[in-house]
Coordinates of C-alpha atoms in Angstrom, one line a residue:
M41 CA -23.0 -100.3 105.2
E42 CA -20.7 -97.6 103.8
R43 CA -18.2 -97.9 106.6
S44 CA -18.1 -101.7 106.2
F45 CA -17.6 -101.4 102.5
Y46 CA -14.6 -99.1 102.9
E47 CA -13.2 -101.1 105.8
K48 CA -13.5 -104.3 103.7
W49 CA -12.6 -103.0 100.2
G50 CA -11.0 -99.5 100.7
S51 CA -7.4 -100.5 100.3
K52 CA -8.2 -102.9 97.4
M53 CA -10.2 -100.3 95.5
K54 CA -7.3 -97.8 95.9
F55 CA -5.0 -100.5 94.4
A56 CA -7.4 -101.2 91.6
Y57 CA -7.7 -97.4 90.9
A58 CA -4.0 -97.0 90.7
A59 CA -3.7 -100.2 88.6
L60 CA -6.3 -98.8 86.2
I61 CA -4.3 -95.6 85.7
L62 CA -1.1 -97.5 85.1
L63 CA -2.9 -99.8 82.6
I64 CA -4.2 -96.8 80.7
C65 CA -0.8 -95.3 80.5
L66 CA 0.8 -98.5 79.4
A67 CA -1.9 -99.1 76.7
S68 CA -1.5 -95.5 75.5
E69 CA 2.3 -96.0 75.3
L70 CA 2.0 -99.2 73.3
R71 CA -0.3 -97.5 70.8
I72 CA 1.9 -94.6 70.0
P73 CA 2.1 -94.4 66.2
S74 CA 4.8 -96.3 64.4
A75 CA 5.4 -97.8 61.0
S76 CA 6.7 -101.1 59.8
V77 CA 9.9 -100.6 57.8
V78 CA 9.5 -101.3 54.0
P79 CA 12.6 -103.0 52.6
R80 CA 14.5 -101.5 49.6
E81 CA 13.3 -104.5 47.5
A82 CA 9.7 -103.5 47.8
A83 CA 7.6 -102.2 44.9
G84 CA 8.6 -98.8 43.6
S85 CA 5.2 -97.4 44.4
E86 CA 5.9 -97.8 48.1
F87 CA 7.9 -95.5 50.4
S88 CA 10.9 -97.4 51.7
A89 CA 12.9 -96.3 54.7
E90 CA 15.7 -98.5 53.6
R91 CA 16.0 -96.8 50.3
A92 CA 15.9 -93.4 52.1
Y93 CA 18.7 -94.7 54.4
D94 CA 20.8 -95.6 51.5
H95 CA 21.0 -91.9 50.6
L96 CA 22.1 -91.1 54.2
K97 CA 25.0 -93.4 53.9
V98 CA 26.3 -91.3 51.1
F99 CA 25.8 -87.7 52.2
A100 CA 25.2 -87.8 56.0
V101 CA 28.5 -89.2 57.3
Q102 CA 30.3 -85.9 57.9
P103 CA 29.2 -82.5 59.1
R104 CA 27.8 -80.3 56.3
V105 CA 28.6 -76.7 57.2
P106 CA 28.0 -74.2 54.4
G107 CA 31.1 -73.5 52.4
T108 CA 33.0 -76.7 53.3
A109 CA 33.9 -79.5 51.0
N110 CA 31.6 -82.0 52.7
H111 CA 28.7 -79.6 52.3
N112 CA 29.3 -79.1 48.6
E113 CA 29.7 -82.8 48.0
A114 CA 26.4 -83.4 49.8
A115 CA 24.6 -80.7 47.8
N116 CA 25.9 -82.1 44.5
Y117 CA 24.9 -85.7 45.4
I118 CA 21.4 -84.6 46.3
A119 CA 20.9 -82.6 43.1
E120 CA 22.3 -85.4 41.0
T121 CA 20.0 -87.9 42.6
I122 CA 17.0 -85.8 41.8
R123 CA 18.3 -85.2 38.2
R124 CA 18.6 -89.0 37.7
M125 CA 14.9 -89.3 38.5
G126 CA 14.2 -87.1 35.5
I127 CA 13.0 -84.2 37.6
P128 CA 14.3 -80.6 36.9
V129 CA 16.5 -79.4 39.6
S130 CA 18.5 -76.2 40.1
F131 CA 20.6 -74.3 42.7
E132 CA 19.6 -70.9 44.0
T133 CA 22.7 -69.3 45.4
S134 CA 23.3 -66.3 47.5
T135 CA 25.8 -64.9 50.0
V136 CA 25.1 -63.7 53.6
D137 CA 27.1 -62.1 56.3
F138 CA 27.6 -64.5 59.1
R139 CA 29.7 -63.5 62.1
V140 CA 33.0 -62.3 60.6
R141 CA 32.8 -64.0 57.2
K142 CA 30.7 -64.4 54.0
L143 CA 28.6 -67.5 54.0
P144 CA 27.6 -69.1 50.7
I145 CA 24.1 -70.4 50.5
R146 CA 23.0 -73.0 48.0
N147 CA 19.3 -73.9 48.0
I148 CA 18.3 -77.0 46.0
V149 CA 15.0 -76.6 44.2
A150 CA 13.2 -79.4 42.3
E151 CA 9.8 -79.2 40.7
L152 CA 7.2 -81.8 39.7
P153 CA 4.7 -80.0 37.4
G154 CA 1.0 -80.5 38.1
T155 CA -1.7 -81.0 35.5
Q156 CA -3.5 -77.7 36.3
P157 CA -2.2 -74.1 36.8
G158 CA -2.2 -72.7 40.3
K159 CA -0.1 -72.3 43.3
P160 CA 2.4 -75.1 44.2
I161 CA 2.9 -77.2 47.3
L162 CA 6.2 -76.5 48.8
M163 CA 7.9 -79.4 50.7
T164 CA 11.0 -78.4 52.6
A165 CA 13.9 -79.7 54.7
H166 CA 17.4 -78.4 55.3
Y167 CA 20.5 -80.3 54.2
D168 CA 23.1 -78.4 56.2
S169 CA 24.2 -79.4 59.7
V170 CA 25.9 -78.0 62.8
E171 CA 29.7 -78.2 63.1
E172 CA 29.5 -80.6 66.0
G173 CA 28.1 -83.6 64.1
P174 CA 26.9 -85.0 60.8
G175 CA 23.2 -84.2 61.5
A176 CA 22.0 -87.6 60.2
N177 CA 18.7 -86.9 61.9
D178 CA 18.8 -83.1 61.9
D179 CA 17.9 -82.8 59.1
A180 CA 19.5 -85.2 56.7
A181 CA 16.9 -87.9 57.4
S182 CA 14.1 -85.5 56.3
V183 CA 16.1 -84.7 53.1
A184 CA 16.3 -88.4 52.4
V185 CA 12.6 -88.7 53.1
L186 CA 11.8 -86.1 50.5
L187 CA 14.2 -87.8 48.0
E188 CA 12.3 -91.0 48.4
T189 CA 9.0 -89.2 48.3
L190 CA 10.0 -87.5 45.0
R191 CA 10.9 -90.9 43.5
V192 CA 7.5 -92.3 44.3
L193 CA 5.6 -89.3 43.1
K194 CA 7.6 -89.3 39.8
Q195 CA 6.5 -92.9 39.1
E196 CA 2.8 -92.2 39.5
A197 CA 0.3 -90.1 37.6
P198 CA 0.9 -86.4 37.8
L199 CA -0.9 -84.6 40.6
R200 CA -3.2 -81.7 40.0
N201 CA -1.0 -79.2 41.8
T202 CA 2.7 -78.6 41.2
V203 CA 5.0 -80.0 43.9
V204 CA 8.2 -78.0 44.6
V205 CA 10.8 -79.6 46.9
L206 CA 13.0 -77.0 48.5
L207 CA 16.1 -78.3 50.3
T208 CA 17.4 -75.3 52.2
D209 CA 20.9 -74.3 53.2
G210 CA 22.1 -72.4 56.2
E211 CA 19.2 -73.3 58.5
E212 CA 21.5 -74.0 61.5
S213 CA 23.3 -70.7 61.0
G214 CA 20.2 -68.5 60.9
L215 CA 17.4 -69.8 58.6
F216 CA 19.4 -68.2 55.7
G217 CA 18.2 -70.6 53.0
A218 CA 14.5 -70.1 53.8
K219 CA 15.0 -66.4 53.9
A220 CA 16.8 -66.4 50.6
Y221 CA 14.0 -68.3 49.0
M222 CA 11.4 -65.9 50.3
N223 CA 13.4 -63.0 49.0
R224 CA 13.2 -64.5 45.5
H225 CA 9.6 -65.8 45.6
A226 CA 6.4 -64.1 46.6
A227 CA 4.5 -65.6 49.5
D228 CA 1.3 -65.3 47.4
D229 CA 2.8 -67.6 44.8
I230 CA 3.0 -70.5 47.4
G231 CA -0.1 -72.5 48.0
F232 CA 0.9 -74.6 51.0
V233 CA 4.2 -75.6 52.8
L234 CA 5.1 -78.9 54.5
N235 CA 8.3 -78.6 56.5
L236 CA 10.1 -81.6 58.0
E237 CA 12.5 -81.3 60.9
A238 CA 14.1 -83.3 63.7
R239 CA 15.1 -82.6 67.3
G240 CA 16.0 -86.2 68.2
S241 CA 16.6 -89.6 66.8
S242 CA 13.4 -91.6 67.1
G243 CA 9.7 -91.5 67.7
P244 CA 6.8 -90.7 65.4
M245 CA 6.8 -87.7 63.1
L246 CA 4.8 -85.2 65.0
L247 CA 2.8 -82.2 63.8
F248 CA 3.6 -79.5 66.2
Q249 CA 3.0 -76.2 64.4
T250 CA 0.6 -74.8 61.8
S251 CA 0.3 -71.6 59.8
G252 CA -2.8 -69.9 58.6
E253 CA -6.3 -71.4 59.1
N254 CA -5.5 -75.1 59.8
G255 CA -8.9 -76.7 60.2
Q256 CA -9.3 -78.3 56.8
A257 CA -5.6 -79.3 56.6
I258 CA -5.8 -81.0 60.0
R259 CA -8.8 -82.9 58.9
L260 CA -7.1 -84.0 55.7
L261 CA -4.2 -85.2 57.8
R262 CA -6.6 -87.2 60.0
E263 CA -8.4 -88.8 57.0
N264 CA -5.4 -89.6 54.7
A265 CA -2.3 -90.3 56.9
D266 CA -2.2 -93.9 58.2
H267 CA -0.8 -93.0 61.6
P268 CA -1.2 -89.2 62.2
Y269 CA 0.4 -87.8 65.3
A270 CA -0.4 -84.2 66.2
F271 CA -1.0 -82.0 69.3
S272 CA -2.1 -78.4 69.1
F273 CA -0.8 -77.5 72.5
F274 CA 2.7 -77.4 71.0
Q275 CA 1.7 -74.3 69.0
D276 CA 1.2 -72.4 72.2
V277 CA 4.4 -73.8 73.8
F278 CA 6.4 -73.0 70.6
K279 CA 5.4 -69.4 70.8
I280 CA 7.2 -68.8 74.0
L281 CA 10.4 -70.8 73.2
P282 CA 13.4 -69.3 71.5
N283 CA 13.5 -72.0 68.9
D284 CA 12.9 -71.5 65.2
T285 CA 12.8 -73.6 62.1
D286 CA 12.6 -72.8 58.4
F287 CA 8.9 -72.9 58.9
T288 CA 9.1 -69.7 60.9
V289 CA 10.1 -67.8 57.8
F290 CA 7.1 -69.1 55.8
K291 CA 4.7 -68.6 58.7
N292 CA 5.8 -65.0 59.2
A293 CA 5.3 -64.4 55.5
G294 CA 1.7 -65.6 55.7
V295 CA 2.1 -68.9 53.9
P296 CA -0.3 -71.6 55.2
G297 CA 1.3 -74.9 56.1
L298 CA 2.2 -77.7 58.6
N299 CA 5.4 -78.2 60.5
F300 CA 6.5 -81.7 61.4
A301 CA 9.3 -83.1 63.5
Y302 CA 10.3 -86.1 65.6
A303 CA 11.9 -85.4 69.0
E304 CA 12.5 -88.6 71.0
G305 CA 16.1 -89.4 71.7
A306 CA 16.9 -85.7 72.0
G307 CA 20.3 -86.5 73.6
V308 CA 21.9 -86.7 70.1
Y309 CA 20.5 -83.3 69.0
H310 CA 23.3 -81.1 67.8
T311 CA 26.1 -83.5 68.9
A312 CA 28.6 -85.8 67.3
N313 CA 26.2 -88.7 68.1
D314 CA 23.7 -87.5 65.6
D315 CA 25.1 -90.1 63.2
L316 CA 23.9 -93.0 61.1
G317 CA 24.0 -95.3 64.1
H318 CA 21.3 -93.2 65.7
V319 CA 18.8 -93.1 62.8
S320 CA 15.6 -95.0 63.5
L321 CA 14.3 -96.7 60.4
P322 CA 10.7 -96.9 61.8
T323 CA 10.9 -93.2 62.4
V324 CA 12.1 -92.6 58.8
Q325 CA 9.3 -94.9 57.6
H326 CA 6.6 -93.0 59.6
S327 CA 8.0 -89.7 58.4
G328 CA 8.0 -90.8 54.8
E329 CA 4.5 -92.3 54.9
T330 CA 3.1 -89.1 56.4
A331 CA 4.9 -86.8 53.9
L332 CA 3.9 -88.9 50.9
A333 CA 0.2 -89.1 52.1
M334 CA 0.1 -85.3 52.6
A335 CA 1.8 -84.7 49.2
K336 CA -0.7 -86.8 47.4
T337 CA -3.7 -85.4 49.3
L338 CA -2.7 -81.7 49.0
G339 CA -1.6 -82.4 45.4
N340 CA -5.1 -83.2 44.4
V341 CA -7.2 -80.7 46.2
D342 CA -8.1 -77.1 45.4
L343 CA -5.7 -75.3 47.8
S344 CA -7.9 -72.3 47.9
S345 CA -10.5 -74.5 49.6
L346 CA -8.2 -74.7 52.7
N347 CA -8.9 -71.0 53.5
G348 CA -11.9 -69.9 55.5
Q349 CA -12.2 -73.1 57.4
G350 CA -11.0 -71.7 60.7
N351 CA -8.6 -73.3 63.2
D352 CA -8.9 -76.6 64.9
A353 CA -7.6 -77.9 68.3
F354 CA -6.3 -81.4 67.9
F355 CA -4.7 -84.2 69.9
N356 CA -4.1 -87.9 69.8
L357 CA -6.2 -90.1 72.0
F358 CA -5.2 -93.6 73.0
G359 CA -2.2 -93.6 70.7
N360 CA -3.0 -92.9 67.1
A361 CA -6.6 -91.7 67.2
L362 CA -6.4 -88.1 66.1
V363 CA -9.2 -86.0 67.6
T364 CA -10.0 -82.6 66.1
Y365 CA -12.6 -80.0 66.8
P366 CA -13.0 -76.3 65.9
A367 CA -11.2 -73.9 68.2
A368 CA -14.3 -71.7 68.0
W369 CA -15.9 -74.2 70.4
N370 CA -13.6 -73.2 73.2
P371 CA -15.9 -70.6 74.8
V372 CA -18.7 -73.2 74.9
L373 CA -16.4 -75.8 76.4
T374 CA -15.3 -73.2 79.0
A375 CA -18.9 -72.5 79.9
I376 CA -19.7 -76.2 80.3
S377 CA -16.6 -76.9 82.4
L378 CA -17.2 -73.9 84.7
G379 CA -20.9 -74.8 85.0
L380 CA -20.0 -78.3 86.1
F381 CA -17.4 -77.0 88.5
A382 CA -19.9 -74.6 90.1
W383 CA -22.5 -77.3 90.3
A384 CA -20.2 -79.7 92.0
V385 CA -18.9 -77.2 94.6
Y386 CA -22.4 -75.8 95.3
L387 CA -23.8 -79.3 95.8
G388 CA -21.0 -80.3 98.1
W389 CA -21.3 -77.1 100.1
K390 CA -25.1 -77.4 100.4
R391 CA -24.8 -80.9 101.7
R392 CA -21.8 -80.0 103.9
E393 CA -19.6 -82.5 102.1
L394 CA -17.2 -79.8 100.9
R395 CA -15.5 -76.8 102.4
P396 CA -14.8 -74.4 99.6
R397 CA -12.6 -72.3 101.9
N398 CA -10.2 -75.2 102.2
G399 CA -10.2 -75.5 98.4
V400 CA -9.1 -71.8 98.1
K401 CA -6.3 -72.6 100.7
W402 CA -5.1 -75.5 98.6
A403 CA -5.0 -73.2 95.5
L404 CA -2.9 -70.6 97.4
F405 CA -0.6 -73.4 98.6
T406 CA -0.2 -74.6 95.1
I407 CA 0.6 -71.2 93.7
V408 CA 3.3 -70.6 96.4
V409 CA 4.9 -74.0 95.7
I410 CA 4.8 -73.3 92.0
L411 CA 6.7 -70.1 92.5
L412 CA 9.3 -71.8 94.6
L413 CA 9.7 -74.6 92.0
A414 CA 10.0 -72.0 89.3
V415 CA 12.8 -70.2 91.2
F416 CA 14.8 -73.2 92.3
G417 CA 14.0 -75.0 89.1
T418 CA 15.6 -72.2 87.1
F419 CA 18.7 -72.5 89.3
W420 CA 18.8 -76.2 88.6
S421 CA 18.2 -75.9 84.9
I422 CA 21.0 -73.3 84.3
G423 CA 23.4 -75.4 86.4
Y424 CA 22.6 -78.6 84.7
S425 CA 23.1 -77.0 81.3
L426 CA 26.5 -75.6 82.4
L427 CA 27.5 -79.0 83.6
E428 CA 26.3 -80.7 80.5
F429 CA 28.1 -78.4 78.1
Q430 CA 31.2 -77.3 80.0
G431 CA 31.7 -80.0 82.7
F432 CA 33.3 -79.4 86.0
T433 CA 35.0 -76.1 85.0
W434 CA 35.3 -72.8 86.9
P435 CA 32.1 -71.3 85.5
F436 CA 30.1 -74.1 86.9
F437 CA 31.7 -73.8 90.4
V438 CA 31.2 -70.0 90.3
Y439 CA 27.6 -70.6 89.4
V440 CA 27.1 -73.1 92.2
G441 CA 28.5 -70.6 94.7
I442 CA 26.2 -67.8 93.5
V443 CA 23.2 -70.2 93.7
A444 CA 24.2 -71.3 97.2
I445 CA 24.2 -67.6 98.3
L446 CA 20.9 -66.8 96.6
S447 CA 19.3 -69.9 98.0
G448 CA 20.5 -69.1 101.5
L449 CA 19.0 -65.6 101.2
I450 CA 15.7 -67.0 99.9
V451 CA 15.5 -69.5 102.8
W452 CA 16.4 -66.8 105.3
G453 CA 13.6 -64.6 103.9
L454 CA 11.1 -67.4 104.0
R455 CA 11.9 -68.1 107.6
K456 CA 11.8 -64.4 108.4
I457 CA 8.2 -64.1 107.2
K458 CA 7.3 -67.5 108.7
A459 CA 6.4 -68.9 105.4
V460 CA 6.6 -72.6 106.5
S461 CA 4.2 -71.9 109.4
W462 CA 1.8 -70.1 106.9
L463 CA 1.9 -73.1 104.5
N464 CA 1.3 -75.5 107.4
M465 CA -1.7 -73.4 108.4
L466 CA -3.0 -73.6 104.8
L467 CA -2.8 -77.4 104.9
N468 CA -4.2 -77.8 108.3
G469 CA -7.3 -80.1 108.2
M470 CA -6.9 -80.5 104.4
R471 CA -8.7 -83.5 102.8
I472 CA -8.4 -85.0 99.3
E473 CA -11.7 -83.4 98.4
D474 CA -10.4 -80.0 99.4
A475 CA -7.3 -80.5 97.3
A476 CA -9.5 -81.5 94.3
V477 CA -11.6 -78.4 94.7
G478 CA -8.5 -76.2 94.9
A479 CA -7.0 -77.9 91.8
M480 CA -10.3 -77.4 89.9
L481 CA -10.3 -73.7 90.9
L482 CA -6.9 -73.3 89.4
M483 CA -8.0 -75.3 86.3
A484 CA -11.0 -73.0 86.0
L485 CA -8.8 -70.0 85.9
L486 CA -6.5 -71.7 83.3
A487 CA -9.5 -72.6 81.2
L488 CA -10.6 -68.9 81.1
L489 CA -7.0 -67.8 80.2
T490 CA -6.6 -70.4 77.5
T491 CA -10.0 -70.0 75.8
F492 CA -8.6 -67.3 73.6
G493 CA -5.0 -66.8 74.8
M494 CA -3.8 -70.4 74.2
P495 CA -6.6 -72.0 72.1
G496 CA -4.5 -75.0 71.1
S497 CA -4.0 -75.9 74.8
H498 CA -7.5 -75.2 76.0
Y499 CA -8.6 -78.8 75.9
L500 CA -6.0 -79.6 78.5
T501 CA -7.9 -77.5 81.0
A502 CA -11.5 -77.7 80.0
I503 CA -11.7 -81.5 79.6
P504 CA -9.9 -82.3 82.9
L505 CA -12.0 -79.7 84.7
S506 CA -15.2 -81.1 83.4
L507 CA -14.4 -84.8 84.2
S508 CA -13.2 -83.9 87.7
A509 CA -16.3 -81.9 88.4
V510 CA -18.5 -84.7 87.3
S511 CA -16.5 -87.1 89.5
L512 CA -16.7 -84.7 92.5
G513 CA -20.3 -83.8 92.1
G514 CA -21.4 -87.3 91.4
S515 CA -19.5 -88.5 94.5
V516 CA -21.5 -86.0 96.6
R517 CA -24.8 -87.1 95.1
L518 CA -24.0 -90.8 95.5
R519 CA -22.6 -90.5 99.0
R520 CA -24.8 -93.3 100.3
S521 CA -23.6 -95.7 97.6
P522 CA -19.8 -96.1 97.8
R523 CA -19.8 -98.8 95.1
A524 CA -21.4 -96.3 92.7
I525 CA -18.9 -93.6 93.7
T526 CA -16.0 -95.9 93.0
F527 CA -17.5 -96.9 89.7
L528 CA -18.1 -93.3 88.7
Q529 CA -14.6 -92.2 89.5
M530 CA -13.1 -95.1 87.6
V531 CA -15.2 -94.2 84.6
T532 CA -14.2 -90.5 84.7
V533 CA -10.5 -91.2 85.3
I534 CA -10.2 -93.2 82.1
P535 CA -10.7 -90.3 79.6
L536 CA -8.8 -88.0 82.0
I537 CA -5.7 -90.1 81.8
L538 CA -6.1 -90.7 78.1
V539 CA -6.0 -87.0 77.5
L540 CA -3.3 -86.1 80.0
Y541 CA -0.8 -89.0 79.4
P542 CA 0.4 -87.9 76.0
F543 CA 0.8 -84.4 77.2
F544 CA 2.9 -85.4 80.2
R545 CA 4.9 -87.8 78.0
L546 CA 5.7 -85.2 75.4
M547 CA 6.5 -82.6 77.9
A548 CA 8.9 -85.0 79.7
I549 CA 10.6 -85.6 76.3
G550 CA 10.7 -81.9 75.5
V551 CA 12.1 -80.5 78.8
G552 CA 14.3 -83.4 79.8
I553 CA 16.2 -83.5 83.1
A554 CA 17.1 -79.9 82.9
G555 CA 13.4 -78.9 83.0
I556 CA 12.2 -81.4 85.5
H557 CA 10.7 -78.6 87.6
Y558 CA 8.2 -78.0 84.9
L559 CA 7.0 -81.6 85.2
L560 CA 6.7 -81.1 89.0
I561 CA 4.6 -78.0 88.5
L562 CA 2.3 -79.9 86.1
L563 CA 2.0 -82.8 88.5
L564 CA 1.0 -80.4 91.3
L565 CA -1.7 -78.9 89.1
F566 CA -3.2 -82.1 87.6
V567 CA -2.6 -85.0 90.1
P568 CA -5.3 -83.8 92.6
L569 CA -7.8 -84.0 89.7
A570 CA -7.2 -87.7 89.4
M571 CA -7.1 -88.6 93.1
P572 CA -9.9 -91.1 94.3
L573 CA -12.4 -89.1 96.3
A574 CA -14.3 -91.9 98.0
R575 CA -13.3 -92.1 101.6
K576 CA -14.5 -93.5 104.9
R577 CA -16.6 -91.0 106.8

């Protein structure tokens, strides 16, 4: 019966399985948060991306490097715009040493008084840009968002908490504006900070970093923002990257807060193409609606209640459904996933359906390939960056020559130790089930490492491991019922892809072509977990 089922339906079921995965990916892509653009003629109580864009047309046409005429004109326009709203605004000036010259720093500070005494909410963005382009997205769009947010808040009843809008200067040169502000103001005098950034030209406004105990703040975001978009794994990734934003200054000072940015269309980042023509109005609308919702929410809560709530892990599921849970649950999730893995392997070994030794071989094979991808991928990444920024110049050709020599030496060394033969030996007699066991073994190790070391990323290991273990163990138990096996694997692959697709999508956006080897490494780790295990025996 089993053989006839696979002979008759095997190829069709594989096609259906692949189609299901593609359908889930497509559905997730179509449900990524966005916002309908509100026109400038809309009611004054609404945030309008078109009204925000009108500001950009005035001050975000030319580069705004501190100390230049364009920069000063932009600063004066922004301050005058706030002043016309009837909101007190001032400049906080300082001078810093930058390279071989003195750099004037002019922070713009506006304040909407609250109805009760207490620490204020600080909303920040930087209005300077790099020399290469006008920075219409980075970070003029966020400045325009805060101007429109201020306009809406001014028209409504005062909030409980004071709202301070800080438009920093000199961020691109070294976070100088944020540092200058913290030199003048004590961290204990700031209740909460919301920072808006951009590393691209489109896409939803993404929460990618938090400071302090974030649990209650994340839950407020989930409950009050119309289309929240947030992933805690970015916190762990951001720790190992050389990138900083103004938020880093506040985080290091111990100020609790949330850091938002949009990052799609990263090709314009820090280039002359970061201009008005590459500003996405839906992105501006989504940014503004998120900022306004959080300003109103945090403006009317006791900010001291945000403390003592612990940290949450969080991620979007199926587009705009924000899932949160206490990171303190990580050890429990690890125990559950490891238990399911052990059960599946033991059951398969006992019934002679699985060969754990082959799973270990696949894990070793994966580790070796990952190391090779890391080495040659680094060669590729550096070369691609040289080509992108310098073109076909002599440094690029010198680098290609060096890489060719190093690659030749590596290949010679691998042949010398008969690495290819050793890898072939590892793969000899390997089945899909063996690859799945090996991938789960590596995932189990990663689950242990991320439980405490990378708590925001832990869900990316524990959840896939649990689902794959259920699929594998269930397939062993149901080996006499291929229809049930197929159904089980389709049921478990749905949540698996729902969790992993946004991760792969955002990583692809983040690393780009230069970091394609990182995506290959991730595919090598995760794809075996989603492979259909039912087979003709």
